[in-house]
PDB file of C-alpha atoms in Angstrom:
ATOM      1  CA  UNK I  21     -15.267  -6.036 -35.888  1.00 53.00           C
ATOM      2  CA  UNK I  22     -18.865  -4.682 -35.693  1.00 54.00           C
ATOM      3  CA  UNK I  23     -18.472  -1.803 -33.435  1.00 53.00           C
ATOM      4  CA  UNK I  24     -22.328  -1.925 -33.762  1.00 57.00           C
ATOM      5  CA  UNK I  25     -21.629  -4.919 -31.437  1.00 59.00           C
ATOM      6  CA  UNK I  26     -19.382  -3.007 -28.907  1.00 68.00           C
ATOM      7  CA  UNK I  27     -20.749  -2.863 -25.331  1.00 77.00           C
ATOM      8  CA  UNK I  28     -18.812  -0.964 -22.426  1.00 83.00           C
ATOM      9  CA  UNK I  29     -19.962  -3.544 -20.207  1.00 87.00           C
ATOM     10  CA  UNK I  30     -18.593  -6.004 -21.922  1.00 90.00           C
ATOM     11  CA  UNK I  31     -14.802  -3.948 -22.375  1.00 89.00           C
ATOM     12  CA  UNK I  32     -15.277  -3.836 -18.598  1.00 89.00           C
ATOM     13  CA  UNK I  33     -16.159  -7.564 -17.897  1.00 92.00           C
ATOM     14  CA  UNK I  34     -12.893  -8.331 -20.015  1.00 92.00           C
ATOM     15  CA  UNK I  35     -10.606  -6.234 -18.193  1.00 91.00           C
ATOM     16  CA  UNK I  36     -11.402  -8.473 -15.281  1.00 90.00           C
ATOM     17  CA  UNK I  37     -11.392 -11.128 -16.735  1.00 93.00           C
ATOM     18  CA  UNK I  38      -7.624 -11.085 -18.169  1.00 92.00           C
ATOM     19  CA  UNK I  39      -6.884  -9.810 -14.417  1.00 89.00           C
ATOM     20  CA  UNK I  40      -8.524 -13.160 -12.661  1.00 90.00           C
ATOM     21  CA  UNK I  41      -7.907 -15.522 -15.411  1.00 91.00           C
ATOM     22  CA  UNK I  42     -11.208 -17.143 -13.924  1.00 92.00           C
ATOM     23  CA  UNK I  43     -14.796 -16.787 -14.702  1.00 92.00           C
ATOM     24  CA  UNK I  44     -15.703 -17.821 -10.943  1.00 92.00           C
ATOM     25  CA  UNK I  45     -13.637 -14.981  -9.635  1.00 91.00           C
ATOM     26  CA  UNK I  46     -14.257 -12.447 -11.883  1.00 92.00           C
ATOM     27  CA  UNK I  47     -17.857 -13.065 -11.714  1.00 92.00           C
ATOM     28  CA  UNK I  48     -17.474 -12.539  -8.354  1.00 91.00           C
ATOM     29  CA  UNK I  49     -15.704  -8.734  -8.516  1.00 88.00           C
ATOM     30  CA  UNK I  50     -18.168  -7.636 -11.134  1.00 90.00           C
ATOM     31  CA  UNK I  51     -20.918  -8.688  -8.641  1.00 90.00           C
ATOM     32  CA  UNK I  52     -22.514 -10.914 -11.607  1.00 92.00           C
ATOM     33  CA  UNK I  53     -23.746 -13.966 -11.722  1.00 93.00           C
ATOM     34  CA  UNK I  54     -21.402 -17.214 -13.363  1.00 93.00           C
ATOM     35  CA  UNK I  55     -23.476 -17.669 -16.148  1.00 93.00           C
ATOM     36  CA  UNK I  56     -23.505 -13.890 -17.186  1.00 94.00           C
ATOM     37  CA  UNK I  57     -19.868 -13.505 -17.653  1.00 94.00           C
ATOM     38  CA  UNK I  58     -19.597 -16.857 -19.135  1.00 93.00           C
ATOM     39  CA  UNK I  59     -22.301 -15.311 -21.654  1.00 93.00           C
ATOM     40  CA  UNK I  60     -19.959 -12.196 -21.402  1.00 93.00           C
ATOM     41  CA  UNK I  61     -17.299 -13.946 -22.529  1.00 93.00           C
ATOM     42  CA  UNK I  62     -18.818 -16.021 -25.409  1.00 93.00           C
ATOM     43  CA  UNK I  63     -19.886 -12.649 -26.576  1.00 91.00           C
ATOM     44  CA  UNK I  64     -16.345 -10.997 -26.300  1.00 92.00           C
ATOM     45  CA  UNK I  65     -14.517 -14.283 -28.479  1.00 92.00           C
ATOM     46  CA  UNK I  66     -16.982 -13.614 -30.921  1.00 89.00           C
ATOM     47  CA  UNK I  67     -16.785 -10.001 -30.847  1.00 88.00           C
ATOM     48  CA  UNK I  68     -12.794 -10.472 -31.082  1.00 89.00           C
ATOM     49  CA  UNK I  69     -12.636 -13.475 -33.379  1.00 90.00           C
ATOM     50  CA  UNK I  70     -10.739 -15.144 -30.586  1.00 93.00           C
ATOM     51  CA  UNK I  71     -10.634 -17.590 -28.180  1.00 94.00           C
ATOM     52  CA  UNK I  72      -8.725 -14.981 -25.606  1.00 94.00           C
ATOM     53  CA  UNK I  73      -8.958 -17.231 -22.628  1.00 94.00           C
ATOM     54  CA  UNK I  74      -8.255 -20.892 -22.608  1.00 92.00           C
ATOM     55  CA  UNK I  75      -8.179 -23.910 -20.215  1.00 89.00           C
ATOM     56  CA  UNK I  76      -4.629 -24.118 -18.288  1.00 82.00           C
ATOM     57  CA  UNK I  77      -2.860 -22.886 -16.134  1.00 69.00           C
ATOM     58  CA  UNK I  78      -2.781 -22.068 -11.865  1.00 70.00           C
ATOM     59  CA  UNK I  79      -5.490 -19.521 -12.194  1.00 74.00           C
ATOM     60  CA  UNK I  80      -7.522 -21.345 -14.304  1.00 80.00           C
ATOM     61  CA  UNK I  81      -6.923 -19.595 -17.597  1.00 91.00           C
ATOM     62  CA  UNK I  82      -4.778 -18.943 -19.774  1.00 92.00           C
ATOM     63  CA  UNK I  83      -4.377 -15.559 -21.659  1.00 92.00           C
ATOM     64  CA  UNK I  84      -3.803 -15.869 -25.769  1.00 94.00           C
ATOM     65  CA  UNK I  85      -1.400 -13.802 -27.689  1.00 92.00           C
ATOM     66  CA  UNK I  86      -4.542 -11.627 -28.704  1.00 93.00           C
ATOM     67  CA  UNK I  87      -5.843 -10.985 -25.309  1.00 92.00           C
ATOM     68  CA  UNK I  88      -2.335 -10.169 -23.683  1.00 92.00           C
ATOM     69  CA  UNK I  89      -1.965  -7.955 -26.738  1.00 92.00           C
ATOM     70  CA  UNK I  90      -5.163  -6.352 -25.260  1.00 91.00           C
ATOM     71  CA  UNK I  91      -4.604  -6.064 -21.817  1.00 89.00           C
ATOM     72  CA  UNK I  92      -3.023  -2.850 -21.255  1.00 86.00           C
ATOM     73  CA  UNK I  93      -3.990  -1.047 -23.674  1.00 87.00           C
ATOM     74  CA  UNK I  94      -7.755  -1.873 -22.744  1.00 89.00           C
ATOM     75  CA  UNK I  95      -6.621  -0.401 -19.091  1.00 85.00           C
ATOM     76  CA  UNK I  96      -5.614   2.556 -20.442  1.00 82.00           C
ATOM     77  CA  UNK I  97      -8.899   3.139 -22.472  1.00 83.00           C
ATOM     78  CA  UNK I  98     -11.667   2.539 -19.419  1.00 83.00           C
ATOM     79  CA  UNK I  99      -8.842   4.124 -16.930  1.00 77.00           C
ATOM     80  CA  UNK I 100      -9.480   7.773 -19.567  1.00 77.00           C
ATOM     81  CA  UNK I 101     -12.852   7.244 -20.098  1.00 79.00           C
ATOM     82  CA  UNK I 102     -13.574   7.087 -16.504  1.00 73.00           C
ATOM     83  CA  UNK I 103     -10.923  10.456 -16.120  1.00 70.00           C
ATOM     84  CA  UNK I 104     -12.883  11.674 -18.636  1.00 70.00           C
ATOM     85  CA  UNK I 105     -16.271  11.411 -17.157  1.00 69.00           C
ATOM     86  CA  UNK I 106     -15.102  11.984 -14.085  1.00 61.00           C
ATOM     87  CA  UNK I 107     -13.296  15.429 -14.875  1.00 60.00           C
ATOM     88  CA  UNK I 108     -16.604  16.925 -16.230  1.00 57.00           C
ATOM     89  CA  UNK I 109     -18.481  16.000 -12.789  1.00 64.00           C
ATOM     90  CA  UNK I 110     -15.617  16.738 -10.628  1.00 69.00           C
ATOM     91  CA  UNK I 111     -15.564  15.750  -6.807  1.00 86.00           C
ATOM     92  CA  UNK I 112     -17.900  16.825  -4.118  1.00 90.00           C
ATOM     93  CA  UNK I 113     -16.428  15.311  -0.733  1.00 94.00           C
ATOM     94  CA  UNK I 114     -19.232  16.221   0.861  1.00 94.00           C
ATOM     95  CA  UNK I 115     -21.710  14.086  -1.360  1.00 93.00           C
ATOM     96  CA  UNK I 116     -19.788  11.361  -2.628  1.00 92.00           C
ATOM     97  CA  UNK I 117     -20.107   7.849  -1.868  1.00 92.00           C
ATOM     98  CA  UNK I 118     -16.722   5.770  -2.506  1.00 92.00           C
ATOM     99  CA  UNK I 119     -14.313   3.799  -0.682  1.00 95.00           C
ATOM    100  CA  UNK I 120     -10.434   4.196  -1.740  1.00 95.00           C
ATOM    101  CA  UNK I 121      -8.062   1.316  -1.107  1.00 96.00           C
ATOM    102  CA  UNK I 122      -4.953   1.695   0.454  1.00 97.00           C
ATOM    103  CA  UNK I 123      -1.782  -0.516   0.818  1.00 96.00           C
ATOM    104  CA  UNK I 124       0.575   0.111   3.561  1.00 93.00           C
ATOM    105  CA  UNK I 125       2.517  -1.345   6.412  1.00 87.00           C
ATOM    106  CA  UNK I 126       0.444  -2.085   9.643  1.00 82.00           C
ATOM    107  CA  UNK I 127       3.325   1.006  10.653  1.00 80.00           C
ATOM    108  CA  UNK I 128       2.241   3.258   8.038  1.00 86.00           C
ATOM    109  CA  UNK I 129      -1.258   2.992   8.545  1.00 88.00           C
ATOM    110  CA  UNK I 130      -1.117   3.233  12.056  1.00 86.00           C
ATOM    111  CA  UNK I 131       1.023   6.925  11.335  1.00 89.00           C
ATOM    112  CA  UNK I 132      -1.571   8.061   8.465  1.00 91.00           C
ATOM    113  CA  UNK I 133      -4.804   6.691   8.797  1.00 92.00           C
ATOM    114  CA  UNK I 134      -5.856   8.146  12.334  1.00 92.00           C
ATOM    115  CA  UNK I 135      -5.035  11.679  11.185  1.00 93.00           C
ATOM    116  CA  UNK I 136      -7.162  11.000   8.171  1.00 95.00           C
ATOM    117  CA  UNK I 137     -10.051   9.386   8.985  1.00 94.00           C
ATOM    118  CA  UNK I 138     -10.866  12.509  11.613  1.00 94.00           C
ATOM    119  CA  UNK I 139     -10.169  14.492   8.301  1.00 94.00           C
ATOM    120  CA  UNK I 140     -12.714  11.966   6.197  1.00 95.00           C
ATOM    121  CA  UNK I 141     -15.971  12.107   8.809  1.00 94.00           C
ATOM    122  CA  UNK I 142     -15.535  15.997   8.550  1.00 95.00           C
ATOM    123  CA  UNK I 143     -14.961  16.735   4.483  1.00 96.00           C
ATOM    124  CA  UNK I 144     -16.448  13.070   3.416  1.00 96.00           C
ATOM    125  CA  UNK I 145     -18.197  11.492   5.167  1.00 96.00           C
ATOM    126  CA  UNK I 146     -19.946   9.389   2.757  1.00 95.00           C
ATOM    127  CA  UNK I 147     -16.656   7.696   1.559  1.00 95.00           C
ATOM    128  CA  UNK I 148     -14.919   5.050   3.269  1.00 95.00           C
ATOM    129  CA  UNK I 149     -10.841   3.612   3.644  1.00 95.00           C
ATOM    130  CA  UNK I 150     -10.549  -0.373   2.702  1.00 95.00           C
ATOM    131  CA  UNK I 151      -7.033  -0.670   4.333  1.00 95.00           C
ATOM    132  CA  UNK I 152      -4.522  -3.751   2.695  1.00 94.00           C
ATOM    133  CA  UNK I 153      -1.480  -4.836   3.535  1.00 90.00           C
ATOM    134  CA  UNK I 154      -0.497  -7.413   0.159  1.00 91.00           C
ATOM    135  CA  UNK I 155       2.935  -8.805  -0.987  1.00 88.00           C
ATOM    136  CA  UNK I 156       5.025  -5.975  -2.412  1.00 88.00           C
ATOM    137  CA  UNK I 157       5.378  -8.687  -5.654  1.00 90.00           C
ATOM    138  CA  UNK I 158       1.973  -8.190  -6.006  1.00 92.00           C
ATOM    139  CA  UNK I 159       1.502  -4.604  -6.021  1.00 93.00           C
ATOM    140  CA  UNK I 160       2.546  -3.364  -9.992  1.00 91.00           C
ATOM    141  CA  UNK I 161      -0.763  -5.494 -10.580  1.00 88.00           C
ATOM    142  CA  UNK I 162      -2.596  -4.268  -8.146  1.00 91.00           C
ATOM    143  CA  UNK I 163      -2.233  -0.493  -8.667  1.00 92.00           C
ATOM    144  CA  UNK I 164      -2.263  -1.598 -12.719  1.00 86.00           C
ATOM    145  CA  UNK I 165      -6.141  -3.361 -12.382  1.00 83.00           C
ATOM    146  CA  UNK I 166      -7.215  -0.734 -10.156  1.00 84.00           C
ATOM    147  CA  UNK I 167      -7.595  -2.751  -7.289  1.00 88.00           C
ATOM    148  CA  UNK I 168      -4.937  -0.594  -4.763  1.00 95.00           C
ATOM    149  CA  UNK I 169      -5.480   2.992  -5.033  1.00 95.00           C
ATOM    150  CA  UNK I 170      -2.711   4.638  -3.181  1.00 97.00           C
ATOM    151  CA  UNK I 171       0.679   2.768  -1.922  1.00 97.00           C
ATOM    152  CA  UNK I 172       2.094   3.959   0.950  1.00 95.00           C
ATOM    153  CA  UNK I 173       5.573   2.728   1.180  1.00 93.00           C
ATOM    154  CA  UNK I 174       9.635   3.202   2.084  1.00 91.00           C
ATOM    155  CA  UNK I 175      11.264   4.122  -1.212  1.00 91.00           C
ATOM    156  CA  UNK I 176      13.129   1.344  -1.622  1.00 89.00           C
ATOM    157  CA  UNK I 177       9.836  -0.674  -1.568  1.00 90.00           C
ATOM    158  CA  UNK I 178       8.018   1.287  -4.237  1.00 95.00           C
ATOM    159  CA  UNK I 179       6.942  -0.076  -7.170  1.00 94.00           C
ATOM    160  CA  UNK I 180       9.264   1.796 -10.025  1.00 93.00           C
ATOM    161  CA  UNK I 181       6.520   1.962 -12.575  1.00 93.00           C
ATOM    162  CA  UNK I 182       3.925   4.362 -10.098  1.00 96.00           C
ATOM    163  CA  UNK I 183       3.839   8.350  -9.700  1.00 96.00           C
ATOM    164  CA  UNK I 184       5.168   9.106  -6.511  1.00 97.00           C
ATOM    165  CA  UNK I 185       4.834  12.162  -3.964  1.00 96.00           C
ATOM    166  CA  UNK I 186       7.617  12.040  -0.795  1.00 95.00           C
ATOM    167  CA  UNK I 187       5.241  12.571   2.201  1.00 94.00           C
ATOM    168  CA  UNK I 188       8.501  12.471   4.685  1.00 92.00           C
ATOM    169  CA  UNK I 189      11.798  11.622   5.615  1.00 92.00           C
ATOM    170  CA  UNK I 190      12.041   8.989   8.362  1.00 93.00           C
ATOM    171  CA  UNK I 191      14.283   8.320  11.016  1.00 94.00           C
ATOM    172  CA  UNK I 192      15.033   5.289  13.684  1.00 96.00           C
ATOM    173  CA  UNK I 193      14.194   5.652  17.757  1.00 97.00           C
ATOM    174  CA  UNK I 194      14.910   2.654  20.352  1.00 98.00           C
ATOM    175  CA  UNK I 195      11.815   1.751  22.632  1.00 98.00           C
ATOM    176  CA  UNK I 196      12.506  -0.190  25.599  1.00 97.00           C
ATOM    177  CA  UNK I 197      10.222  -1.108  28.717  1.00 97.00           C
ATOM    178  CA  UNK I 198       9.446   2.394  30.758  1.00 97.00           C
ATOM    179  CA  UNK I 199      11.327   0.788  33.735  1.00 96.00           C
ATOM    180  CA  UNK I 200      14.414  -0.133  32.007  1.00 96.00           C
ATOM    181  CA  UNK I 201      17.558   0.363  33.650  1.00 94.00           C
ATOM    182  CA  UNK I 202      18.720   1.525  30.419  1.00 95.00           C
ATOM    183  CA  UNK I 203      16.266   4.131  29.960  1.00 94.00           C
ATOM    184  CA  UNK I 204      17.617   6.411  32.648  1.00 92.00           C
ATOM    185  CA  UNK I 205      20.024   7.864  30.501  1.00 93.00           C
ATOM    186  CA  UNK I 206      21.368   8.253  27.055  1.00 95.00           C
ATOM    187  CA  UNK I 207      22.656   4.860  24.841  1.00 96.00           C
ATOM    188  CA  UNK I 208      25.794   4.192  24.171  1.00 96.00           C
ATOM    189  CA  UNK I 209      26.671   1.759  21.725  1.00 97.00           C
ATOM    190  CA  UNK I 210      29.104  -0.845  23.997  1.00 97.00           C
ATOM    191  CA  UNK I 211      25.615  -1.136  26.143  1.00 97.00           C
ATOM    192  CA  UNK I 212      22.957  -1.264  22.737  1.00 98.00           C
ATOM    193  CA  UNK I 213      24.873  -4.391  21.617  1.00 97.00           C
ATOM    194  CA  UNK I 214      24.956  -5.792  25.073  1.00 97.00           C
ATOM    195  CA  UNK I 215      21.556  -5.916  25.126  1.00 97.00           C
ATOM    196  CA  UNK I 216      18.753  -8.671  23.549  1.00 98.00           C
ATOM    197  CA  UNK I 217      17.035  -6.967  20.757  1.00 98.00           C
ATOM    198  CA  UNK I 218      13.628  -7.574  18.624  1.00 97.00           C
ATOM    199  CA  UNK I 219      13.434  -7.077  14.828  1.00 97.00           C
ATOM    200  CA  UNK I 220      10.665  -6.569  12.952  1.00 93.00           C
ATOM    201  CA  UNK I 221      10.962  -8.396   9.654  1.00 89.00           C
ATOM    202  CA  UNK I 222       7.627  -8.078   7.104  1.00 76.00           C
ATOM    203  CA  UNK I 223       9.319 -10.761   4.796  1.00 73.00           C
ATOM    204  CA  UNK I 224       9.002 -12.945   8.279  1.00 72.00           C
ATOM    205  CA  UNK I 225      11.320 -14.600  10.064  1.00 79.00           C
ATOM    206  CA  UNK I 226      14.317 -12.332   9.378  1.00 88.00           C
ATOM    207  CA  UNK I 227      17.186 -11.673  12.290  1.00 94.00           C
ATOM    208  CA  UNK I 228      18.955  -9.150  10.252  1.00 95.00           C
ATOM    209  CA  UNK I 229      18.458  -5.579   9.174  1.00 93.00           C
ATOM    210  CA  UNK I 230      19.557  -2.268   8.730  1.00 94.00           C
ATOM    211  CA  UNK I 231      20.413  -1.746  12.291  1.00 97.00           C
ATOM    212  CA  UNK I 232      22.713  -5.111  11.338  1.00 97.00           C
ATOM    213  CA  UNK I 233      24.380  -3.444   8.729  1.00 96.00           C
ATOM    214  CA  UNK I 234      25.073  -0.396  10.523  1.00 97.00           C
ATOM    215  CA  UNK I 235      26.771  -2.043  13.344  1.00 98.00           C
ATOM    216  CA  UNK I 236      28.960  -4.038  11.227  1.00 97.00           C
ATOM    217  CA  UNK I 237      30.399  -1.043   9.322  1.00 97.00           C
ATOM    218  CA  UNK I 238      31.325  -0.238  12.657  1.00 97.00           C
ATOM    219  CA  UNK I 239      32.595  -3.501  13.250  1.00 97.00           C
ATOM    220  CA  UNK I 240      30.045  -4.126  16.027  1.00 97.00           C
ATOM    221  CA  UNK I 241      26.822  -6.405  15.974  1.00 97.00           C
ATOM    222  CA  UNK I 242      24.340  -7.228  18.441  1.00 97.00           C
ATOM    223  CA  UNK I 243      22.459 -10.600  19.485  1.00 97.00           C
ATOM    224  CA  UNK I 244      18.595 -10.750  18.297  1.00 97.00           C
ATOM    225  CA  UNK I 245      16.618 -12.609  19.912  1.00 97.00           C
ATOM    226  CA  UNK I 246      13.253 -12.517  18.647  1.00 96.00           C
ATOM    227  CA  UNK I 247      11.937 -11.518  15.356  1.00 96.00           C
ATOM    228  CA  UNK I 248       8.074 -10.475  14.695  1.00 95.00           C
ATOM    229  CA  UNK I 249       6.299  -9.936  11.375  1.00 90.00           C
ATOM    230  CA  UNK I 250       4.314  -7.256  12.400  1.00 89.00           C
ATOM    231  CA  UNK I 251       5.301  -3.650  14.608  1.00 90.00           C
ATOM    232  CA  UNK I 252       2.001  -3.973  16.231  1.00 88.00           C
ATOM    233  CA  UNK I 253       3.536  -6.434  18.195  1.00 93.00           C
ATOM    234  CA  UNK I 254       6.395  -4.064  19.594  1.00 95.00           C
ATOM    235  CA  UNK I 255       5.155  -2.502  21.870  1.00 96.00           C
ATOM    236  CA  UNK I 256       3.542  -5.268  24.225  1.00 95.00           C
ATOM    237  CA  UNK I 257       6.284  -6.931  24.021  1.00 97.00           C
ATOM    238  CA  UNK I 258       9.489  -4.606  24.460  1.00 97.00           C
ATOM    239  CA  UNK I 259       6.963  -3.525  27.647  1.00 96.00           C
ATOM    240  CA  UNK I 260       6.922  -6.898  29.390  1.00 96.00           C
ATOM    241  CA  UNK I 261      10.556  -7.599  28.751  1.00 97.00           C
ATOM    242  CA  UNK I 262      14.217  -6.412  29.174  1.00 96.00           C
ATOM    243  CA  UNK I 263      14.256  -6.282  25.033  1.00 98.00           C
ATOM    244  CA  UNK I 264      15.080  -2.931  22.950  1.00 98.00           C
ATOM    245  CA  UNK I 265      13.467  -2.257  19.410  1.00 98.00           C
ATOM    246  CA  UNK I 266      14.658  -0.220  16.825  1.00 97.00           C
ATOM    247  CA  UNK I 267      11.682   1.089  15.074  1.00 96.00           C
ATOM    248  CA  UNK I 268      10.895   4.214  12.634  1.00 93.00           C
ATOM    249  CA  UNK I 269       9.914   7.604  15.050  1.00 94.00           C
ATOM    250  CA  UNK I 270       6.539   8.118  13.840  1.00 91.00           C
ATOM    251  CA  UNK I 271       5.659   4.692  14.165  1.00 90.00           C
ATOM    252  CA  UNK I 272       7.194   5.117  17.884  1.00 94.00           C
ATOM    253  CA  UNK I 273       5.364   8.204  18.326  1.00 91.00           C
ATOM    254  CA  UNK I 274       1.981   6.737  18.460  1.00 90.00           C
ATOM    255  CA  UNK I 275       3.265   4.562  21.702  1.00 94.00           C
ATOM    256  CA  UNK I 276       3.753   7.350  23.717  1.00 92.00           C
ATOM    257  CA  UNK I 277       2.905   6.673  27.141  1.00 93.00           C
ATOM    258  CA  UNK I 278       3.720   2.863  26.792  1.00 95.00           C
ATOM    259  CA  UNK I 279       7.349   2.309  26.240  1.00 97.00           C
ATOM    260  CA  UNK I 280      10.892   5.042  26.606  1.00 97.00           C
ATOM    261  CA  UNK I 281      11.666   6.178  23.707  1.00 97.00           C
ATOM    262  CA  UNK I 282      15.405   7.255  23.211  1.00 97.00           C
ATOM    263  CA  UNK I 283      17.665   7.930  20.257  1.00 97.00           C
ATOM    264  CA  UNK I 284      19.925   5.015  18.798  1.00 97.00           C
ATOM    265  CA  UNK I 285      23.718   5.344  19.844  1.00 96.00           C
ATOM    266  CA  UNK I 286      24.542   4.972  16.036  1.00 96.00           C
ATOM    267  CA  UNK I 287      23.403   6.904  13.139  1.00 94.00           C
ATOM    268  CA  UNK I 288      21.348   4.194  11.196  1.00 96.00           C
ATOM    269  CA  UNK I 289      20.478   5.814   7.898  1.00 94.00           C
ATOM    270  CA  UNK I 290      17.583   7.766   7.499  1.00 94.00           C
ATOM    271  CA  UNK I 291      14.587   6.818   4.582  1.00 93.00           C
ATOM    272  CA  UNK I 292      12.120   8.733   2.460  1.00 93.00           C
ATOM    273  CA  UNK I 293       8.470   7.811   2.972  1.00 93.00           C
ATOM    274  CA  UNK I 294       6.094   8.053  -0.106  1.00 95.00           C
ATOM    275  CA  UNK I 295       2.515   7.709  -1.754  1.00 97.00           C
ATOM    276  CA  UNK I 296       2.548   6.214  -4.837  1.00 97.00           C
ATOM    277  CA  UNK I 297      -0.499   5.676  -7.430  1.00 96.00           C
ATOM    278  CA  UNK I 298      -0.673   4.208 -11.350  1.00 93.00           C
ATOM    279  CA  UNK I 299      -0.525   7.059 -13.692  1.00 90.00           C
ATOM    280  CA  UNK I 300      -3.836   6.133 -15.367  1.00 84.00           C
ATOM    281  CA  UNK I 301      -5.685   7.522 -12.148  1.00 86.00           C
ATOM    282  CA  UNK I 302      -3.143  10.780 -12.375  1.00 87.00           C
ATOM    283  CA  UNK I 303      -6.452  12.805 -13.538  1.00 81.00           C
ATOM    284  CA  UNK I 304      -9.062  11.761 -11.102  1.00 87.00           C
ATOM    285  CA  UNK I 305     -10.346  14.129  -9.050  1.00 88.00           C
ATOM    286  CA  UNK I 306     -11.425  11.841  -5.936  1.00 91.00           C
ATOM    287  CA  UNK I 307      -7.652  10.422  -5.637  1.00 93.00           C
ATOM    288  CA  UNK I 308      -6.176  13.669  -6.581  1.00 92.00           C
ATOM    289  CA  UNK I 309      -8.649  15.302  -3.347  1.00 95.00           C
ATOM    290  CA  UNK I 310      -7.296  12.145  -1.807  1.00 96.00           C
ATOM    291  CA  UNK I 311      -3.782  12.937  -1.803  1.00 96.00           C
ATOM    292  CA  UNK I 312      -3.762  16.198  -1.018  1.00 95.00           C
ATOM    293  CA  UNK I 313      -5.522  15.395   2.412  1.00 96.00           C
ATOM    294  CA  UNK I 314      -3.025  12.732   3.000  1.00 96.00           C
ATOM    295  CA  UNK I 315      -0.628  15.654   2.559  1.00 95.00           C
ATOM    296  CA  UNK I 316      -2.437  18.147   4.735  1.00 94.00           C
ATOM    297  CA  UNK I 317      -2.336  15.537   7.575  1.00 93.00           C
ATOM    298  CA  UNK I 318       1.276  14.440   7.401  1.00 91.00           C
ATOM    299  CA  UNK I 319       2.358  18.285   7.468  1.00 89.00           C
ATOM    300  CA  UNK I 320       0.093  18.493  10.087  1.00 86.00           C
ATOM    301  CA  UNK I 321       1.658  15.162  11.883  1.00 79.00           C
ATOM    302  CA  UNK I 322       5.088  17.152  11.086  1.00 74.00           C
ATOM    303  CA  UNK I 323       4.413  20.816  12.362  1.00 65.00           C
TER     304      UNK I 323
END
């Protein structure tokens, strides 16, 4: 190889390009034009001695032995040059100019995000929050390409391979109509499974949780009658009907006002929230400033 040859650019335009497996899409996220990173590309076989991307396959291309040999460690290399660079100049809130991308439940960034965004037109207010809600499948690539930042997620649901930081432990609350008969006074369990309840299932679809699993090591269940895919949808609906929701507290906490909230007749296990992030951005100082704000707010949040 003729490092004489060796253009950052081009290690760049190849890291997205093993990611999208598709010159049309990766022209697309390096905000270049088709033809260039074909161009690219011809440059980078040659530069290589290999093919690296060939016809086939549901994305278009297909990786060669060479280039999957390549992928991570290429990662790793721009992911510590960019620490690098970024180390020496350090973070300015006050003058930078970036948006972060965050992945969380429509929950979670209904709990975090307020808090933080008052935080982020006060200390930054040049940056800005892109706010996703992918598959959790698709998440080790996400955080691995650099396209998800931060994960915000349950600890069950984090992705094994990412540095994590507990932000808090959660518990469960029931919400019912304000007006419910059975919001007068405290639950007990022969009237909770009595009653017509509404899951939230992010899979879609589902009529069985935790709650479920609970109640049948107590040998009890209870009748569900509708399930939702979203918890934005909770609280319009629990208000306009006779139906009970078991939902995390913080999450309930930001309905105040709209629904009764009351504690579960059961103890239904509680769960450890976290923020997780790829160890290649454990060094930079805009995510690190990042996450400790995220921290300031949820002990905030907690206090």
């Amino acid at each position: 190889m003729n490092l004489n040859r060796l253009d950052l650019n081009l290690l760049k335009s190849l890291d997205v390009l093993l990611a999208e497996r598709n010159v049309t899409r990766a022209a697309a996220r390096l905000n270049l034009s088709q033809p260039a990173v074909s161009s690219q590309l011809k440059q980078l076989r040659a530069l290589f001695d290999d093919p690296l991307l060939i016809p086939g396959g549901a994305r278009g291309m297909l990786p060669t032995p060479r280039a999957q040999a390549l992928q991570e460690p290429l990662r790793d290399y721009l992911a510590q040059l960019l620490a690098l660079v970024a180390e020496q100049q350090g973070f300015d809130p006050l003058s930078a100019q970036r948006t972060w991308r965050i992945s969380a439940s429509d929950a979670m960034h209904s709990v975090v995000v307020p808090g933080l965004l008052r935080r982020l037109r006060e200390r930054a207010p040049g940056c800005q929050l892109s706010l996703l809600q992918p598959p959790l499948a698709a998440l080790p690539e996400l955080t691995s390409t650099g396209e998800i930042d931060l994960v915000i997620a349950s600890h069950p649901s984090m992705p094994e391979q990412l540095k994590t930081r507990e932000l808090y432990r959660e518990n469960y609350v029931c919400v019912l109509r304000l007006d419910h008969p059975a919001a007068r006074e405290p639950l007990d369990l022969d009237r909770f499974c009595s009653m017509f309840h509404l899951l939230t299932s992010p899979v879609g679809g589902g009529f069985y949780g935790i709650v479920d699993e609970t109640l049948a090591a107590l040998g009890r269940s209870r009748t569900v009658l509708v399930s939702v895919p979203s918890f934005l949808l909770v609280p319009s609906l629990v208000a306009a009907s006779d139906l009970i929701a078991t939902v995390p507290a913080h999450m309930a906490a930001t309905w105040q006002g709209r629904v009764a909230i009351l504690a579960p007749p059961c103890e239904v296990p509680r769960f450890s929230m976290e923020m997780g992030w790829h160890p290649r951005n454990q060094a930079d100082p805009g995510l690190r400033w990042l996450r400790e704000q995220i921290m300031e707010v949820m002990a905030q949040e907690l206090d």
